[in-house]
Amino acid sequence: QVQVVESGGGLVQAGGSLRLSCAASGSIFSINGMGWYRQAPGNQREWVATITGGGVTNYADSVKGRFTISKANAENTVLLQMNSLKPEDTAVYYCNADALVRGTGLGHYWGQGTQVTVSP
């Protein structure tokens, strides 16, 4: 009922930047918020950043001051600008949408993830 697609991952050297994009589509009445999560090999999936429908943002301490989550001009799309990247940022990054969906109500919907690799 809802499709969530991430893009923008890649390989970058430490200190560099990447911008990830997440687009949600389908029978969506409204989105309460969207967020980014990441999972490195051998680790649990961890929360990175979220943004509410009203534009309030929150960040994990590990990325605060380096990453920025924002709404894009396209409908139901958010961006994650990642600056000053570190090797420990290497992970698969997943997008989640908290959405009110026609026929199902409120739910959380995940994308397939995009790989971010930061070399030393």
Short mmCIF file of N, CA, C and O in Angstrom, two decimals:
data_model
loop_
_atom_site.label_atom_id
_atom_site.label_comp_id
_atom_site.label_asym_id
_atom_site.label_seq_id
_atom_site.Cartn_x
_atom_site.Cartn_y
_atom_site.Cartn_z
N GLN A 1 0.82 -1.21 0.00
CA GLN A 1 0.00 0.00 0.00
C GLN A 1 0.85 1.26 0.00
O GLN A 1 0.41 2.30 -0.52
N VAL A 2 2.04 1.17 0.59
CA VAL A 2 2.97 2.29 0.65
C VAL A 2 4.33 1.83 0.16
O VAL A 2 4.80 0.76 0.53
N GLN A 3 4.93 2.63 -0.67
CA GLN A 3 6.27 2.36 -1.17
C GLN A 3 7.22 3.43 -0.63
O GLN A 3 6.92 4.62 -0.68
N VAL A 4 8.36 2.98 -0.10
CA VAL A 4 9.38 3.88 0.42
C VAL A 4 10.68 3.54 -0.30
O VAL A 4 11.13 2.39 -0.26
N VAL A 5 11.29 4.53 -0.92
CA VAL A 5 12.48 4.30 -1.73
C VAL A 5 13.57 5.28 -1.32
O VAL A 5 13.37 6.49 -1.36
N GLU A 6 14.74 4.73 -0.96
CA GLU A 6 15.91 5.54 -0.63
C GLU A 6 16.86 5.59 -1.82
O GLU A 6 16.91 4.66 -2.63
N SER A 7 17.62 6.66 -1.90
CA SER A 7 18.64 6.79 -2.93
C SER A 7 19.73 7.73 -2.44
O SER A 7 19.54 8.46 -1.46
N GLY A 8 20.87 7.71 -3.12
CA GLY A 8 21.94 8.65 -2.83
C GLY A 8 23.14 8.07 -2.13
O GLY A 8 24.12 8.79 -1.91
N GLY A 9 23.11 6.80 -1.76
CA GLY A 9 24.24 6.18 -1.10
C GLY A 9 25.41 6.02 -2.05
O GLY A 9 25.28 6.16 -3.27
N GLY A 10 26.58 5.73 -1.48
CA GLY A 10 27.76 5.54 -2.29
C GLY A 10 29.00 5.44 -1.45
O GLY A 10 28.95 5.25 -0.23
N LEU A 11 30.14 5.56 -2.11
CA LEU A 11 31.46 5.48 -1.48
C LEU A 11 32.06 6.87 -1.41
O LEU A 11 32.10 7.59 -2.41
N VAL A 12 32.54 7.25 -0.23
CA VAL A 12 33.12 8.57 -0.04
C VAL A 12 34.27 8.46 0.96
O VAL A 12 34.28 7.58 1.82
N GLN A 13 35.25 9.34 0.83
CA GLN A 13 36.36 9.38 1.78
C GLN A 13 35.96 10.12 3.06
O GLN A 13 35.05 10.95 3.06
N ALA A 14 36.64 9.78 4.15
CA ALA A 14 36.39 10.46 5.41
C ALA A 14 36.51 11.97 5.24
O ALA A 14 37.42 12.47 4.58
N GLY A 15 35.58 12.69 5.85
CA GLY A 15 35.52 14.13 5.72
C GLY A 15 34.64 14.61 4.59
O GLY A 15 34.34 15.81 4.51
N GLY A 16 34.22 13.70 3.72
CA GLY A 16 33.38 14.06 2.60
C GLY A 16 31.91 14.13 2.96
O GLY A 16 31.53 13.99 4.12
N SER A 17 31.08 14.31 1.93
CA SER A 17 29.64 14.50 2.12
C SER A 17 28.84 13.64 1.16
O SER A 17 29.29 13.31 0.06
N LEU A 18 27.64 13.27 1.59
CA LEU A 18 26.65 12.62 0.76
C LEU A 18 25.28 13.17 1.12
O LEU A 18 25.07 13.62 2.25
N ARG A 19 24.35 13.10 0.17
CA ARG A 19 22.98 13.48 0.43
C ARG A 19 22.07 12.32 0.06
O ARG A 19 22.03 11.90 -1.10
N LEU A 20 21.33 11.82 1.04
CA LEU A 20 20.37 10.75 0.82
C LEU A 20 18.98 11.33 0.62
O LEU A 20 18.64 12.37 1.19
N SER A 21 18.17 10.64 -0.16
CA SER A 21 16.81 11.04 -0.41
C SER A 21 15.87 9.87 -0.11
O SER A 21 16.21 8.71 -0.37
N CYS A 22 14.70 10.17 0.42
CA CYS A 22 13.69 9.17 0.71
C CYS A 22 12.34 9.67 0.21
O CYS A 22 11.90 10.76 0.60
N ALA A 23 11.68 8.88 -0.63
CA ALA A 23 10.38 9.23 -1.17
C ALA A 23 9.35 8.17 -0.81
O ALA A 23 9.57 6.98 -1.05
N ALA A 24 8.24 8.59 -0.23
CA ALA A 24 7.14 7.71 0.11
C ALA A 24 5.98 7.96 -0.85
O ALA A 24 5.66 9.11 -1.16
N SER A 25 5.35 6.89 -1.32
CA SER A 25 4.23 7.02 -2.24
C SER A 25 3.20 5.93 -1.97
O SER A 25 3.48 4.95 -1.29
N GLY A 26 2.01 6.10 -2.53
CA GLY A 26 0.93 5.16 -2.35
C GLY A 26 -0.34 5.86 -1.90
O GLY A 26 -0.50 7.06 -2.11
N SER A 27 -1.23 5.10 -1.28
CA SER A 27 -2.51 5.65 -0.83
C SER A 27 -2.35 6.32 0.53
O SER A 27 -2.89 5.88 1.55
N ILE A 28 -1.61 7.41 0.54
CA ILE A 28 -1.25 8.11 1.78
C ILE A 28 -2.15 9.32 1.96
O ILE A 28 -2.21 10.19 1.10
N PHE A 29 -2.83 9.35 3.10
CA PHE A 29 -3.60 10.54 3.46
C PHE A 29 -2.71 11.61 4.06
O PHE A 29 -2.84 12.80 3.73
N SER A 30 -1.81 11.21 4.94
CA SER A 30 -0.90 12.14 5.57
C SER A 30 0.27 11.37 6.16
O SER A 30 0.18 10.17 6.41
N ILE A 31 1.35 12.08 6.41
CA ILE A 31 2.53 11.51 7.04
C ILE A 31 2.80 12.27 8.33
O ILE A 31 2.97 13.49 8.31
N ASN A 32 2.84 11.55 9.44
CA ASN A 32 3.12 12.18 10.73
C ASN A 32 4.60 12.53 10.88
O ASN A 32 4.94 13.52 11.52
N GLY A 33 5.45 11.70 10.31
CA GLY A 33 6.87 11.95 10.39
C GLY A 33 7.64 10.95 9.55
O GLY A 33 7.11 9.92 9.14
N MET A 34 8.89 11.26 9.29
CA MET A 34 9.78 10.37 8.58
C MET A 34 11.13 10.38 9.27
O MET A 34 11.49 11.36 9.92
N GLY A 35 11.85 9.28 9.13
CA GLY A 35 13.13 9.19 9.80
C GLY A 35 14.12 8.33 9.06
O GLY A 35 13.78 7.59 8.14
N TRP A 36 15.37 8.45 9.49
CA TRP A 36 16.47 7.66 8.97
C TRP A 36 17.04 6.78 10.06
O TRP A 36 17.21 7.23 11.20
N TYR A 37 17.37 5.54 9.71
CA TYR A 37 17.99 4.57 10.58
C TYR A 37 19.16 3.95 9.83
O TYR A 37 19.22 4.03 8.60
N ARG A 38 20.07 3.32 10.56
CA ARG A 38 21.20 2.68 9.89
C ARG A 38 21.59 1.40 10.61
O ARG A 38 21.36 1.24 11.81
N GLN A 39 22.20 0.50 9.86
CA GLN A 39 22.64 -0.77 10.41
C GLN A 39 23.97 -1.16 9.78
O GLN A 39 24.08 -1.33 8.57
N ALA A 40 24.99 -1.27 10.61
CA ALA A 40 26.30 -1.71 10.19
C ALA A 40 26.43 -3.20 10.42
O ALA A 40 25.73 -3.77 11.27
N PRO A 41 27.32 -3.89 9.69
CA PRO A 41 27.49 -5.33 9.89
C PRO A 41 27.79 -5.68 11.34
O PRO A 41 28.66 -5.07 11.97
N GLY A 42 27.05 -6.64 11.88
CA GLY A 42 27.25 -7.07 13.25
C GLY A 42 26.59 -6.20 14.30
O GLY A 42 26.69 -6.52 15.50
N ASN A 43 25.93 -5.13 13.89
CA ASN A 43 25.31 -4.21 14.83
C ASN A 43 23.79 -4.23 14.71
O ASN A 43 23.22 -4.66 13.71
N GLN A 44 23.14 -3.73 15.76
CA GLN A 44 21.70 -3.52 15.72
C GLN A 44 21.38 -2.30 14.87
O GLN A 44 22.21 -1.40 14.71
N ARG A 45 20.18 -2.28 14.33
CA ARG A 45 19.74 -1.09 13.61
C ARG A 45 19.54 0.05 14.61
O ARG A 45 18.91 -0.14 15.66
N GLU A 46 20.09 1.21 14.30
CA GLU A 46 20.00 2.34 15.21
C GLU A 46 19.33 3.53 14.54
O GLU A 46 19.43 3.74 13.33
N TRP A 47 18.68 4.33 15.36
CA TRP A 47 18.03 5.54 14.90
C TRP A 47 19.06 6.62 14.63
O TRP A 47 20.01 6.79 15.39
N VAL A 48 18.87 7.37 13.56
CA VAL A 48 19.78 8.44 13.17
C VAL A 48 19.13 9.81 13.33
O VAL A 48 19.67 10.70 13.99
N ALA A 49 17.97 10.01 12.70
CA ALA A 49 17.31 11.32 12.72
C ALA A 49 15.84 11.17 12.34
O ALA A 49 15.47 10.24 11.61
N THR A 50 15.01 12.07 12.83
CA THR A 50 13.60 12.10 12.47
C THR A 50 13.16 13.54 12.24
O THR A 50 13.76 14.48 12.76
N ILE A 51 12.08 13.69 11.46
CA ILE A 51 11.45 14.98 11.26
C ILE A 51 9.94 14.77 11.30
O ILE A 51 9.41 13.84 10.70
N THR A 52 9.23 15.62 12.04
CA THR A 52 7.78 15.53 12.14
C THR A 52 7.13 16.27 10.98
O THR A 52 7.78 17.00 10.23
N GLY A 53 5.81 16.08 10.86
CA GLY A 53 5.08 16.81 9.84
C GLY A 53 5.16 18.31 10.02
O GLY A 53 5.07 19.06 9.05
N GLY A 54 5.35 18.76 11.26
CA GLY A 54 5.50 20.17 11.55
C GLY A 54 6.92 20.69 11.39
O GLY A 54 7.16 21.88 11.62
N GLY A 55 7.86 19.82 11.03
CA GLY A 55 9.22 20.25 10.77
C GLY A 55 10.16 20.18 11.96
O GLY A 55 11.29 20.66 11.87
N VAL A 56 9.73 19.59 13.07
CA VAL A 56 10.59 19.44 14.24
C VAL A 56 11.57 18.29 14.01
O VAL A 56 11.15 17.19 13.64
N THR A 57 12.85 18.53 14.22
CA THR A 57 13.88 17.54 13.96
C THR A 57 14.53 17.06 15.25
O THR A 57 14.62 17.79 16.24
N ASN A 58 15.00 15.81 15.22
CA ASN A 58 15.77 15.23 16.31
C ASN A 58 16.88 14.38 15.72
O ASN A 58 16.73 13.76 14.66
N TYR A 59 18.02 14.33 16.43
CA TYR A 59 19.19 13.62 15.95
C TYR A 59 19.81 12.77 17.04
O TYR A 59 19.79 13.14 18.22
N ALA A 60 20.38 11.65 16.63
CA ALA A 60 21.21 10.87 17.52
C ALA A 60 22.47 11.65 17.85
O ALA A 60 22.98 12.41 17.02
N ASP A 61 23.00 11.46 19.06
CA ASP A 61 24.20 12.19 19.47
C ASP A 61 25.38 11.93 18.52
O ASP A 61 26.21 12.82 18.31
N SER A 62 25.44 10.75 17.95
CA SER A 62 26.56 10.38 17.11
C SER A 62 26.63 11.18 15.81
O SER A 62 27.69 11.26 15.19
N VAL A 63 25.51 11.78 15.38
CA VAL A 63 25.49 12.51 14.12
C VAL A 63 25.15 13.98 14.30
O VAL A 63 25.20 14.75 13.32
N LYS A 64 24.83 14.39 15.50
CA LYS A 64 24.42 15.77 15.75
C LYS A 64 25.54 16.73 15.36
O LYS A 64 26.70 16.54 15.71
N GLY A 65 25.17 17.77 14.62
CA GLY A 65 26.14 18.74 14.15
C GLY A 65 26.76 18.40 12.81
O GLY A 65 27.40 19.27 12.20
N ARG A 66 26.57 17.17 12.34
CA ARG A 66 27.13 16.74 11.07
C ARG A 66 26.05 16.42 10.03
O ARG A 66 26.25 16.65 8.84
N PHE A 67 24.93 15.87 10.49
CA PHE A 67 23.84 15.47 9.59
C PHE A 67 22.67 16.44 9.74
O PHE A 67 22.42 16.98 10.83
N THR A 68 21.93 16.64 8.65
CA THR A 68 20.75 17.48 8.66
C THR A 68 19.62 16.78 7.93
O THR A 68 19.78 16.40 6.76
N ILE A 69 18.48 16.60 8.60
CA ILE A 69 17.30 16.04 7.95
C ILE A 69 16.36 17.18 7.60
O ILE A 69 16.20 18.13 8.37
N SER A 70 15.76 17.12 6.42
CA SER A 70 14.90 18.20 5.96
C SER A 70 13.86 17.67 4.99
O SER A 70 14.01 16.58 4.42
N LYS A 71 12.82 18.45 4.80
CA LYS A 71 11.80 18.12 3.81
C LYS A 71 12.22 18.66 2.44
O LYS A 71 12.70 19.79 2.33
N ALA A 72 12.03 17.85 1.42
CA ALA A 72 12.30 18.28 0.06
C ALA A 72 11.06 18.93 -0.53
O ALA A 72 9.97 18.84 0.02
N ASN A 73 11.24 19.57 -1.69
CA ASN A 73 10.11 20.20 -2.36
C ASN A 73 9.10 19.18 -2.86
O ASN A 73 7.90 19.45 -2.89
N ALA A 74 9.58 18.01 -3.27
CA ALA A 74 8.69 16.95 -3.73
C ALA A 74 7.83 16.44 -2.58
O ALA A 74 8.28 16.36 -1.43
N GLU A 75 6.60 16.07 -2.88
CA GLU A 75 5.66 15.60 -1.87
C GLU A 75 6.16 14.32 -1.21
O GLU A 75 6.66 13.41 -1.88
N ASN A 76 6.05 14.26 0.12
CA ASN A 76 6.40 13.08 0.92
C ASN A 76 7.83 12.62 0.68
O ASN A 76 8.11 11.42 0.57
N THR A 77 8.73 13.57 0.61
CA THR A 77 10.14 13.28 0.38
C THR A 77 10.97 14.01 1.41
O THR A 77 10.73 15.19 1.71
N VAL A 78 11.95 13.31 1.98
CA VAL A 78 12.87 13.92 2.93
C VAL A 78 14.30 13.67 2.48
O VAL A 78 14.59 12.70 1.76
N LEU A 79 15.19 14.54 2.93
CA LEU A 79 16.60 14.45 2.61
C LEU A 79 17.42 14.26 3.89
O LEU A 79 17.00 14.68 4.97
N LEU A 80 18.56 13.64 3.76
CA LEU A 80 19.53 13.57 4.84
C LEU A 80 20.87 14.03 4.29
O LEU A 80 21.52 13.30 3.53
N GLN A 81 21.26 15.24 4.63
CA GLN A 81 22.55 15.77 4.24
C GLN A 81 23.58 15.32 5.26
O GLN A 81 23.46 15.62 6.45
N MET A 82 24.60 14.61 4.81
CA MET A 82 25.61 14.05 5.69
C MET A 82 26.95 14.71 5.36
O MET A 82 27.49 14.53 4.27
N ASN A 83 27.48 15.46 6.31
CA ASN A 83 28.76 16.13 6.16
C ASN A 83 29.76 15.57 7.16
O ASN A 83 29.40 14.94 8.14
N SER A 84 31.03 15.85 6.92
CA SER A 84 32.11 15.40 7.80
C SER A 84 31.99 13.92 8.12
O SER A 84 32.08 13.50 9.28
N LEU A 85 31.80 13.12 7.10
CA LEU A 85 31.57 11.70 7.29
C LEU A 85 32.79 11.00 7.88
O LEU A 85 33.93 11.35 7.58
N LYS A 86 32.52 10.01 8.72
CA LYS A 86 33.53 9.22 9.40
C LYS A 86 33.39 7.76 9.00
O LYS A 86 32.31 7.32 8.63
N PRO A 87 34.48 6.98 9.08
CA PRO A 87 34.36 5.56 8.77
C PRO A 87 33.28 4.85 9.58
O PRO A 87 32.64 3.92 9.07
N GLU A 88 33.06 5.27 10.82
CA GLU A 88 32.04 4.65 11.65
C GLU A 88 30.62 4.96 11.20
O GLU A 88 29.66 4.39 11.73
N ASP A 89 30.45 5.86 10.22
CA ASP A 89 29.14 6.10 9.62
C ASP A 89 28.78 5.05 8.58
O ASP A 89 27.65 5.04 8.10
N THR A 90 29.72 4.20 8.22
CA THR A 90 29.47 3.17 7.22
C THR A 90 28.35 2.24 7.68
O THR A 90 28.42 1.67 8.77
N ALA A 91 27.33 2.10 6.85
CA ALA A 91 26.16 1.29 7.19
C ALA A 91 25.20 1.29 6.02
O ALA A 91 25.35 2.07 5.07
N VAL A 92 24.19 0.43 6.11
CA VAL A 92 23.04 0.54 5.24
C VAL A 92 22.06 1.49 5.91
O VAL A 92 21.70 1.30 7.07
N TYR A 93 21.65 2.51 5.19
CA TYR A 93 20.75 3.52 5.72
C TYR A 93 19.33 3.24 5.24
O TYR A 93 19.09 3.09 4.04
N TYR A 94 18.39 3.18 6.18
CA TYR A 94 17.00 2.88 5.90
C TYR A 94 16.11 4.07 6.23
O TYR A 94 16.34 4.76 7.22
N CYS A 95 15.10 4.27 5.43
CA CYS A 95 14.11 5.32 5.66
C CYS A 95 12.82 4.70 6.17
O CYS A 95 12.41 3.62 5.72
N ASN A 96 12.17 5.38 7.10
CA ASN A 96 10.89 4.95 7.65
C ASN A 96 9.88 6.08 7.58
O ASN A 96 10.21 7.23 7.88
N ALA A 97 8.65 5.75 7.19
CA ALA A 97 7.57 6.72 7.14
C ALA A 97 6.46 6.29 8.08
O ALA A 97 6.01 5.14 8.05
N ASP A 98 6.02 7.21 8.92
CA ASP A 98 4.88 7.01 9.82
C ASP A 98 3.70 7.67 9.12
O ASP A 98 3.59 8.89 9.11
N ALA A 99 2.81 6.85 8.54
CA ALA A 99 1.81 7.37 7.62
C ALA A 99 0.40 6.89 7.95
O ALA A 99 0.20 5.78 8.46
N LEU A 100 -0.57 7.75 7.64
CA LEU A 100 -1.98 7.38 7.66
C LEU A 100 -2.34 6.95 6.25
O LEU A 100 -2.28 7.75 5.31
N VAL A 101 -2.72 5.68 6.09
CA VAL A 101 -2.89 5.07 4.78
C VAL A 101 -4.34 4.66 4.58
O VAL A 101 -4.97 4.08 5.48
N ARG A 102 -4.85 4.89 3.40
CA ARG A 102 -6.22 4.51 3.06
C ARG A 102 -6.42 3.00 3.18
O ARG A 102 -5.67 2.21 2.59
N GLY A 103 -7.40 2.61 3.99
CA GLY A 103 -7.75 1.20 4.15
C GLY A 103 -7.02 0.47 5.26
O GLY A 103 -7.43 -0.63 5.63
N THR A 104 -5.95 1.04 5.79
CA THR A 104 -5.16 0.37 6.82
C THR A 104 -4.93 1.21 8.06
O THR A 104 -4.55 0.67 9.10
N GLY A 105 -5.09 2.50 7.99
CA GLY A 105 -4.84 3.37 9.12
C GLY A 105 -3.37 3.71 9.27
O GLY A 105 -2.61 3.71 8.31
N LEU A 106 -2.98 3.98 10.51
CA LEU A 106 -1.60 4.36 10.78
C LEU A 106 -0.67 3.15 10.73
O LEU A 106 -1.02 2.06 11.19
N GLY A 107 0.52 3.36 10.21
CA GLY A 107 1.51 2.31 10.16
C GLY A 107 2.89 2.86 9.89
O GLY A 107 3.05 4.03 9.52
N HIS A 108 3.89 2.01 10.11
CA HIS A 108 5.28 2.35 9.82
C HIS A 108 5.73 1.56 8.60
O HIS A 108 5.56 0.34 8.53
N TYR A 109 6.36 2.25 7.66
CA TYR A 109 6.74 1.65 6.39
C TYR A 109 8.21 1.90 6.13
O TYR A 109 8.70 3.02 6.29
N TRP A 110 8.91 0.85 5.72
CA TRP A 110 10.36 0.87 5.54
C TRP A 110 10.75 0.74 4.08
O TRP A 110 10.11 0.03 3.30
N GLY A 111 11.85 1.39 3.73
CA GLY A 111 12.47 1.19 2.43
C GLY A 111 13.45 0.03 2.47
O GLY A 111 13.66 -0.61 3.50
N GLN A 112 14.07 -0.24 1.32
CA GLN A 112 15.00 -1.35 1.21
C GLN A 112 16.42 -1.00 1.65
O GLN A 112 17.24 -1.89 1.86
N GLY A 113 16.71 0.27 1.79
CA GLY A 113 18.01 0.70 2.26
C GLY A 113 18.95 1.11 1.14
O GLY A 113 18.81 0.68 0.00
N THR A 114 19.91 1.95 1.49
CA THR A 114 20.96 2.36 0.56
C THR A 114 22.30 2.32 1.29
O THR A 114 22.41 2.75 2.44
N GLN A 115 23.32 1.78 0.63
CA GLN A 115 24.61 1.57 1.26
C GLN A 115 25.43 2.85 1.27
O GLN A 115 25.59 3.51 0.24
N VAL A 116 25.97 3.18 2.43
CA VAL A 116 26.91 4.29 2.58
C VAL A 116 28.22 3.71 3.10
O VAL A 116 28.24 3.05 4.15
N THR A 117 29.30 3.93 2.37
CA THR A 117 30.61 3.44 2.77
C THR A 117 31.58 4.61 2.84
O THR A 117 31.74 5.35 1.87
N VAL A 118 32.22 4.77 3.99
CA VAL A 118 33.18 5.85 4.21
C VAL A 118 34.56 5.24 4.42
O VAL A 118 34.76 4.50 5.39
N SER A 119 35.49 5.55 3.54
CA SER A 119 36.84 5.02 3.64
C SER A 119 37.70 5.92 4.52
O SER A 119 37.45 7.13 4.60
N PRO A 120 38.72 5.37 5.18
CA PRO A 120 39.58 6.16 6.06
C PRO A 120 40.32 7.28 5.34
O PRO A 120 40.60 7.19 4.14
#
